[in-house]
Short mmCIF file of C-alpha atoms in Angstrom, two decimals:
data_model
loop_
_atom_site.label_atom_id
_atom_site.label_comp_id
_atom_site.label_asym_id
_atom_site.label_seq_id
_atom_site.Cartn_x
_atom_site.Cartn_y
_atom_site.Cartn_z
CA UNK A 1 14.02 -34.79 -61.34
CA UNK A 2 14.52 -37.91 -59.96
CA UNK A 3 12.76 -39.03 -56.48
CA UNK A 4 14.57 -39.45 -53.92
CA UNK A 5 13.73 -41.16 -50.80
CA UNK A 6 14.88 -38.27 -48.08
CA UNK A 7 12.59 -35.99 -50.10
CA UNK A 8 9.62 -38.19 -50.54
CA UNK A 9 10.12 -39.11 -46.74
CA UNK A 10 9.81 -35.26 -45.91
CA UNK A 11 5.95 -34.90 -44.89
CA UNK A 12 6.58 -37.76 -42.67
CA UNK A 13 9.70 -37.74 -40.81
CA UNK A 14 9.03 -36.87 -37.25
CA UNK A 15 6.54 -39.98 -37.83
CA UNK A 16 8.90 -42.29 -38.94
CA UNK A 17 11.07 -41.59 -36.18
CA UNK A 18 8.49 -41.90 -33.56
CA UNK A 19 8.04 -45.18 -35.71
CA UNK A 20 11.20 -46.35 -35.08
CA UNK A 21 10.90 -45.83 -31.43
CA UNK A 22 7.65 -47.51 -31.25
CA UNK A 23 8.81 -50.70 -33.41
CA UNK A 24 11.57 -51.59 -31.22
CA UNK A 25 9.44 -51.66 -28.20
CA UNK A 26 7.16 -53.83 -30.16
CA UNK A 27 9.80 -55.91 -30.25
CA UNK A 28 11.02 -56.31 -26.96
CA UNK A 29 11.06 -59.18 -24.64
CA UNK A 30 12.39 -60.93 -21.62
CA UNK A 31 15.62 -62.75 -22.71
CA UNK A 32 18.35 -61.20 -23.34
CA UNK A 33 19.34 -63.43 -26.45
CA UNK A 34 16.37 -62.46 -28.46
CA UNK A 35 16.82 -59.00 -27.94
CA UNK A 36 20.13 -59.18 -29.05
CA UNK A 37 18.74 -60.80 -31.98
CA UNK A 38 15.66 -58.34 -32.75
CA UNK A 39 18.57 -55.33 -32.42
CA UNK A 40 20.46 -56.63 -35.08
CA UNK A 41 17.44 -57.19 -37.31
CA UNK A 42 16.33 -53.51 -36.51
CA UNK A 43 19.82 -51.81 -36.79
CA UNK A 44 19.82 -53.26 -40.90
CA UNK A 45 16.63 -52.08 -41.79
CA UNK A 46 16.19 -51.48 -45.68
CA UNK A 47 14.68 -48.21 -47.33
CA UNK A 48 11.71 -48.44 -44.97
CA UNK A 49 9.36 -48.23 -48.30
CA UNK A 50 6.50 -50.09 -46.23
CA UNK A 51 5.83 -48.12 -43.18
CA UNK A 52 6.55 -45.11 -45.99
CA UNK A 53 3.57 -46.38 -47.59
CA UNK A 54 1.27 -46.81 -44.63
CA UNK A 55 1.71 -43.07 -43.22
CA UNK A 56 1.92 -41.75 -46.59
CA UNK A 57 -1.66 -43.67 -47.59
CA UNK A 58 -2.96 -42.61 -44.16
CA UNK A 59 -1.93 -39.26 -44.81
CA UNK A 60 -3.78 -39.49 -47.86
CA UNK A 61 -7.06 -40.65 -47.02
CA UNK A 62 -7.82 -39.12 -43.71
CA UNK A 63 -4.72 -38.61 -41.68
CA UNK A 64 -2.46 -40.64 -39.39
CA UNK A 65 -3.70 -42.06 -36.00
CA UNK A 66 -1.99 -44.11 -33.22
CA UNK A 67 -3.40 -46.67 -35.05
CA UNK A 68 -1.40 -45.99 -37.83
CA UNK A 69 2.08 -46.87 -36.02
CA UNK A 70 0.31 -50.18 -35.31
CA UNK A 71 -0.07 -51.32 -38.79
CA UNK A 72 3.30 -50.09 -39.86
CA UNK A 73 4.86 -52.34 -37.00
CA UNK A 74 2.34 -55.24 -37.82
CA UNK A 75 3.17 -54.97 -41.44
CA UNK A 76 6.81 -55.11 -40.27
CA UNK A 77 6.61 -57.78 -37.92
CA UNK A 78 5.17 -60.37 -40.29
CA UNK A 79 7.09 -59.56 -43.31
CA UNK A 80 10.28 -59.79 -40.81
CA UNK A 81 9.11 -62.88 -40.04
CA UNK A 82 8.51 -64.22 -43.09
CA UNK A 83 12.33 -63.14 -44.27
CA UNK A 84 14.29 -64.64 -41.37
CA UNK A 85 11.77 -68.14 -42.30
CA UNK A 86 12.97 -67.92 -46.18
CA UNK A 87 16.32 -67.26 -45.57
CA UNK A 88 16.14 -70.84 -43.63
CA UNK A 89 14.34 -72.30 -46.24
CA UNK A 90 16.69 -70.78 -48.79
CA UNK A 91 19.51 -71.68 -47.21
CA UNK A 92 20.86 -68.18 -47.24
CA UNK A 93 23.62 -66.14 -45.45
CA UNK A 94 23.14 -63.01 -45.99
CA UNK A 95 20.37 -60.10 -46.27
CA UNK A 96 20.83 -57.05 -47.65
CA UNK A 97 24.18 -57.17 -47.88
CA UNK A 98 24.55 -58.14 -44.33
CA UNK A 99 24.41 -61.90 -42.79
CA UNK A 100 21.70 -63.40 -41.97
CA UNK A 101 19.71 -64.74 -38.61
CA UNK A 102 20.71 -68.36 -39.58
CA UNK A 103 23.60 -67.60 -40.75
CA UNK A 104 24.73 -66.00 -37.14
CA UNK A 105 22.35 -67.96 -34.95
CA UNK A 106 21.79 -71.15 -37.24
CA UNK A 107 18.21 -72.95 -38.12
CA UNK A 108 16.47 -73.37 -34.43
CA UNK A 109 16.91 -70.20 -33.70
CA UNK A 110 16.29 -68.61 -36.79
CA UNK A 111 13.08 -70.29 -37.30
CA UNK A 112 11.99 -69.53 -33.51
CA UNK A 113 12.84 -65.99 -33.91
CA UNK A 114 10.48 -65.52 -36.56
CA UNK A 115 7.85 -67.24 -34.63
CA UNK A 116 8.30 -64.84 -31.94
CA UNK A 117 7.91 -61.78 -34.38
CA UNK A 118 5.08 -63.42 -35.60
CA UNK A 119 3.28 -63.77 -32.70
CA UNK A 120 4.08 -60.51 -31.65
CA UNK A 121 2.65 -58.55 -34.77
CA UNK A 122 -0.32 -61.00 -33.68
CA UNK A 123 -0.58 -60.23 -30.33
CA UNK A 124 -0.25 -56.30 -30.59
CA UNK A 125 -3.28 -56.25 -33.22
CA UNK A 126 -5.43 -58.30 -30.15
CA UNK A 127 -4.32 -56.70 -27.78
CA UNK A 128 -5.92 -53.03 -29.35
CA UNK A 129 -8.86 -55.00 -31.33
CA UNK A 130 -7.23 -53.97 -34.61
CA UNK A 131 -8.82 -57.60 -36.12
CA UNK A 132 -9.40 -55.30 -39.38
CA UNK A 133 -5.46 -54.38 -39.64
CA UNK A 134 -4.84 -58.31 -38.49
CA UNK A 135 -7.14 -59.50 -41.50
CA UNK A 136 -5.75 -57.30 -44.20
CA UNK A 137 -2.09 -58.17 -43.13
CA UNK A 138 -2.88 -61.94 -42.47
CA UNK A 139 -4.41 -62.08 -46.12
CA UNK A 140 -1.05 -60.78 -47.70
CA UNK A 141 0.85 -63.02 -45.58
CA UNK A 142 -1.73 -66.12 -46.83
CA UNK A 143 -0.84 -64.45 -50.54
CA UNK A 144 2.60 -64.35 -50.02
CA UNK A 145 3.01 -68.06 -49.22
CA UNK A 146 0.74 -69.27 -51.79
CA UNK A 147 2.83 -67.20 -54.57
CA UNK A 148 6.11 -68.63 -53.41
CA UNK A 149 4.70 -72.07 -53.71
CA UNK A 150 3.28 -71.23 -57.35
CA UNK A 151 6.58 -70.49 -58.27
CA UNK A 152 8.22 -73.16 -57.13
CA UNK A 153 5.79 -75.73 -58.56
CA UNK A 154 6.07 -74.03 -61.87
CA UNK A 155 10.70 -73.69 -61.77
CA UNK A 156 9.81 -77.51 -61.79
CA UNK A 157 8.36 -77.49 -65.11
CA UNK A 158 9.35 -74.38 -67.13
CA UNK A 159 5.67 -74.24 -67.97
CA UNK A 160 4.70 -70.69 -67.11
CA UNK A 161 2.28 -68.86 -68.94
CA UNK A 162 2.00 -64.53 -68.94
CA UNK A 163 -0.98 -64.59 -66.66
CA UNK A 164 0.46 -67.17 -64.04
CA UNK A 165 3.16 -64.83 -63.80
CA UNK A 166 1.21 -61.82 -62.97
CA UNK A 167 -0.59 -64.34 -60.40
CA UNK A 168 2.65 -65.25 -58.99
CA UNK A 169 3.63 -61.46 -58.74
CA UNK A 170 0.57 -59.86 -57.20
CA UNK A 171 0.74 -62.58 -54.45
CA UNK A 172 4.33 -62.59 -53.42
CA UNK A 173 5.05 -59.04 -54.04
CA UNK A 174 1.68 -56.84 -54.61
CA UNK A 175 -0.36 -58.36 -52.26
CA UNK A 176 2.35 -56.75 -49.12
CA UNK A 177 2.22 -52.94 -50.52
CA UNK A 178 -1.55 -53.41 -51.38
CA UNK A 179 -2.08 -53.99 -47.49
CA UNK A 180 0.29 -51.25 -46.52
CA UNK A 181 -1.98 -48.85 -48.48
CA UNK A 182 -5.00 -50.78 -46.96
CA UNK A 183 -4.04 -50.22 -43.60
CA UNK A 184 -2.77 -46.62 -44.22
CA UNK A 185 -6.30 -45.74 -45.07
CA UNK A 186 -8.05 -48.31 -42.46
CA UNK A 187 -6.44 -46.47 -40.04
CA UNK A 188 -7.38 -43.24 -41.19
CA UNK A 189 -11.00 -44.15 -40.29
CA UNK A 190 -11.38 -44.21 -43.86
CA UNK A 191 -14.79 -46.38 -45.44
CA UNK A 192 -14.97 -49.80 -46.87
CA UNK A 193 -15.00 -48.20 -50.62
CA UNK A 194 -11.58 -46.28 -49.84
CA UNK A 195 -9.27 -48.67 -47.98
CA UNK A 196 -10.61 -50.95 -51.46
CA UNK A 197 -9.07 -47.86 -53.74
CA UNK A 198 -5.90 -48.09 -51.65
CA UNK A 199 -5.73 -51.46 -51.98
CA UNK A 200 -5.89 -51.52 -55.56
CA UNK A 201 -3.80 -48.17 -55.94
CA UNK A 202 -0.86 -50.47 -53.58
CA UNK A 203 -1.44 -54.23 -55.98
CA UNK A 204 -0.12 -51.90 -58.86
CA UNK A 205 2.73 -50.49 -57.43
CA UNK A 206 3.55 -53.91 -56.23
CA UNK A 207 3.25 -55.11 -59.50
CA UNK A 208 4.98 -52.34 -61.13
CA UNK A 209 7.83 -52.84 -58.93
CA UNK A 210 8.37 -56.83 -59.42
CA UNK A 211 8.82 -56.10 -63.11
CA UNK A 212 11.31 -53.86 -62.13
CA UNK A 213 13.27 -56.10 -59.85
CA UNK A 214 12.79 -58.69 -62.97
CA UNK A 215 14.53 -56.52 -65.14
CA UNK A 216 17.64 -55.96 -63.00
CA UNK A 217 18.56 -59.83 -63.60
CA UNK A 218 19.35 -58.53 -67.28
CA UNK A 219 22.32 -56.28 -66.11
CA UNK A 220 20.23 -52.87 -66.67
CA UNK A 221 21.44 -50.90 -63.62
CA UNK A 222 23.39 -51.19 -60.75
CA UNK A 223 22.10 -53.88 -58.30
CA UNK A 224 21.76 -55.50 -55.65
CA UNK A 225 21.51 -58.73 -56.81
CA UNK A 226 24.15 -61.03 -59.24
CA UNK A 227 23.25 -60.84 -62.64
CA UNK A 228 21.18 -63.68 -64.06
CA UNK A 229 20.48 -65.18 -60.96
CA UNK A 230 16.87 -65.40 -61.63
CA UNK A 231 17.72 -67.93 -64.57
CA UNK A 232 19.96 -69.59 -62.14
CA UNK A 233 16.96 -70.65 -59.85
CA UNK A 234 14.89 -71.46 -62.63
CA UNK A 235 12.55 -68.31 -62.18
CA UNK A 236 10.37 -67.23 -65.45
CA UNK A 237 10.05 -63.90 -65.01
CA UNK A 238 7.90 -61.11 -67.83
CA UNK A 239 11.04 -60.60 -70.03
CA UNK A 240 11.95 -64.50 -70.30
CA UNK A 241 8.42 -65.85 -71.09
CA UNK A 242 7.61 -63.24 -73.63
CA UNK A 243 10.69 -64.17 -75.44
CA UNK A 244 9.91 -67.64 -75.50
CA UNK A 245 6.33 -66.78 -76.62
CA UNK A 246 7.56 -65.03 -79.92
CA UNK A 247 10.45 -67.42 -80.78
CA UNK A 248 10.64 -70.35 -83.08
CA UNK A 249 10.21 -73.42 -82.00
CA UNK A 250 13.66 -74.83 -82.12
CA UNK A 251 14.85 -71.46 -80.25
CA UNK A 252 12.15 -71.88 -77.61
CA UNK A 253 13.34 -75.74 -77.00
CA UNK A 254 16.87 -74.32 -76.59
CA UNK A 255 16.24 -71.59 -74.49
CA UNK A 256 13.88 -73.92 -72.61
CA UNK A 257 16.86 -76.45 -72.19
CA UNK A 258 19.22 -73.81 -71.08
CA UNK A 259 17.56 -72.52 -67.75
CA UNK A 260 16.63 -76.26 -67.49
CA UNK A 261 20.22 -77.88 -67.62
CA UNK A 262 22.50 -75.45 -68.31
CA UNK A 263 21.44 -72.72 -65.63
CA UNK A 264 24.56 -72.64 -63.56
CA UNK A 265 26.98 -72.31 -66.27
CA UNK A 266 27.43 -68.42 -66.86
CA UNK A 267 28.02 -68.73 -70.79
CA UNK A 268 24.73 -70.51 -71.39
CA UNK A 269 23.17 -67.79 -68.89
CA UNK A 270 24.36 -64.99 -70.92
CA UNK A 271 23.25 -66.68 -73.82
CA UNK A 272 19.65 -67.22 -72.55
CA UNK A 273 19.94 -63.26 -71.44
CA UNK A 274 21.12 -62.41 -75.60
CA UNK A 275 18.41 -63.74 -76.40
CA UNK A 276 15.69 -62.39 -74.71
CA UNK A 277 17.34 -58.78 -75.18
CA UNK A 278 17.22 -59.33 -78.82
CA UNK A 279 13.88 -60.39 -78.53
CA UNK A 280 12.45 -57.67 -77.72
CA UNK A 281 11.89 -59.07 -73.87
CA UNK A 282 13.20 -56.12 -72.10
CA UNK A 283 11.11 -53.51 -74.18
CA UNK A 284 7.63 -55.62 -73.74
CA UNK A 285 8.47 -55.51 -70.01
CA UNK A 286 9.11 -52.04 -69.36
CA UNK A 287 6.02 -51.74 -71.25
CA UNK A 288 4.01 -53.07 -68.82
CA UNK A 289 5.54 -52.35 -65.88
CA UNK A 290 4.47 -48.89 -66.70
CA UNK A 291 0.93 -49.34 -67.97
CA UNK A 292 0.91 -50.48 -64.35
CA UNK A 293 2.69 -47.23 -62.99
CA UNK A 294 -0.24 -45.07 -65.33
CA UNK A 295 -2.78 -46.93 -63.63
CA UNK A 296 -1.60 -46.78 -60.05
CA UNK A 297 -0.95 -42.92 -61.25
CA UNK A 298 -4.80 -42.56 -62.22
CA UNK A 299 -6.02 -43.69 -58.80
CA UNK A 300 -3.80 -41.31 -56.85
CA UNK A 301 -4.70 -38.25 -58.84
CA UNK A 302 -8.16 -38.92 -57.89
CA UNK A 303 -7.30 -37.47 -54.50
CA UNK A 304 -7.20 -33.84 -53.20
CA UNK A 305 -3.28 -31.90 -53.79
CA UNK A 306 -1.36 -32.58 -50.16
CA UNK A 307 2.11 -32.90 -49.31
CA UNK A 308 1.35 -36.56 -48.77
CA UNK A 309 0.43 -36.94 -51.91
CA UNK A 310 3.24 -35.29 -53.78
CA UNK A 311 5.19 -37.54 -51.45
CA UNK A 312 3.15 -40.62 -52.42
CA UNK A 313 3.48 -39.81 -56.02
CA UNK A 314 7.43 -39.82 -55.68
CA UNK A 315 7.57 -43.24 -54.11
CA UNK A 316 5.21 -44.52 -56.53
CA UNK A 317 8.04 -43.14 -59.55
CA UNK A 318 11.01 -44.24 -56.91
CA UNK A 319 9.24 -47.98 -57.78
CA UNK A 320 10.39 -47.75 -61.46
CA UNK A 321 13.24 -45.08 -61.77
CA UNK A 322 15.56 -46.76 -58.94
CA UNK A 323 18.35 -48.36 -59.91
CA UNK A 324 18.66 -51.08 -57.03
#
């Protein structure tokens, strides 16, 4: 049976909407503009996978506190922050479907609205001494930033290997669910040694589920995102470098040339995504991505039979099996 999210969310859904509740008076202030702009943000909320994660991993490892909603909203804040910032930096219009805070507001006030909900998330974690929750959350934040910046520096030059990719990976998408597991369980009152296992147990979803969002750019299910467009921006993603690792060299300087030159032209595109498809890219990725899903699997049976963890389990398949 395949998860589903209204299932998985069952254990915890008079805590997600007491979540809700509590996030938007996080988010509250005294002019009238921002709020305006905060109840837009809230009202197009995605899947809600990372709160999810933090009262599911709290759940888990000790049970959900006060403390609990905290994180969640922290985790939120930040990573909100960090969105509206890159879809400035990108240049973008729309998120999720919908358009985005520049798009609507333009630059300034993008960029100052995600200052505010960054100083927020920074001020409510003062505010109750959570300096634990601020330092695991900070860190993935710090991650984050230092991933996207990897990246770019290595579009430039086509030169990625297999293990800067898993680098670039766990820092701009692990590193976020490995603190939302980390702060599940700090806030649990868990010890040291068990907000570590959550950590680690979170890395390998995150990692588990990049792989999978690589794999959409070759057309494999319905998404949410144009075909391709990872080639398009240059990205080297598991399927692509894998390809290029087992070809000859004359197909490797093509393909190379391609995504270098050619990367906005959809025939060469298609050609670079023949190519790794026939090269067995696809199949070595799917590999992986679920060596990680076994190994994220392994920590979480390591834990006592609960609700939350049947839950936690389904998200944890929902990573790999969903089709957007």
């Amino acid at each position: 049976m395949k998860p589903d999210l209204k299932q998985i969310q069952a254990p915890i859904t008079r805590e997600m909407e007491e979540f809700e509740e509590k996030f938007r008076d996080f988010m509250k202030s005294k002019v009238k503009l921002l709020d305006h702009i905060t109840n837009y943000i809230v009202r197009r909320k995605g899947k809600q996978m990372r709160p999810m994660f933090v009262f599911l991993t709290a759940g888990v490892s000790g049970g959900i506190t006060e403390a609990s909603y905290r994180g969640a909203a922290l985790i939120e804040l930040l990573h909100t922050a960090t969105l509206v910032h890159d879809d400035v930096v990108d240049d973008s219009n729309y998120r999720r479907g919908f358009f985005s805070v520049n798009a609507l507001w333009k630059n300034k006030i993008a960029v100052l609205v995600g200052d505010y909900l960054l100083s927020r998330g920074l001020l409510l974690s003062v505010d109750n001494g959570d300096f634990d929750l601020l330092k695991i959350v900070s860190n993935a934040v710090r991650e984050m930033s230092e991933g996207e910046l990897l990246q770019i520096a290595k579009a430039r030059k086509l030169d990625i290997t297999e293990d800067v990719y898993y680098t670039i990976i766990r820092q701009k998408t692990a590193s976020l669910i490995a603190s939302c597991c980390a702060v599940g369980a700090a806030t649990s009152g868990a010890k040291t040694e068990l907000i570590e296992k959550m950590r680690t147990f979170g890395e390998k979803v995150g990692m588990a589920f990049q792989i999978k969002d690589d794999l959409f750019d070759y057309g494999e299910d319905e998404i949410g995102k144009p075909v391709g467009i990872d080639i398009k921006e240059k990205k080297m993603t598991l399927p692509l470098i894998y390809a290029l690792n087992n070809a000859s060299w004359l197909d490797k300087k093509k393909i190379i040339y391609l995504v270098r030159n050619r990367n906005e032209d959809k025939k060469s595109v298609n050609e670079v995504i023949d190519f790794v498809k026939k090269s067995g890219g696809l199949d070595y990725a799917n590999k992986v991505m679920n060596q990680y899903f076994d190994e994220a699997l392994e920590i979480l049976n390591t834990f006592p039979e609960s609700d939350y963890k049947t839950s936690l389990e389904g998200l944890l398949r929902y990573t790999i099996e969903r089709k957007k």
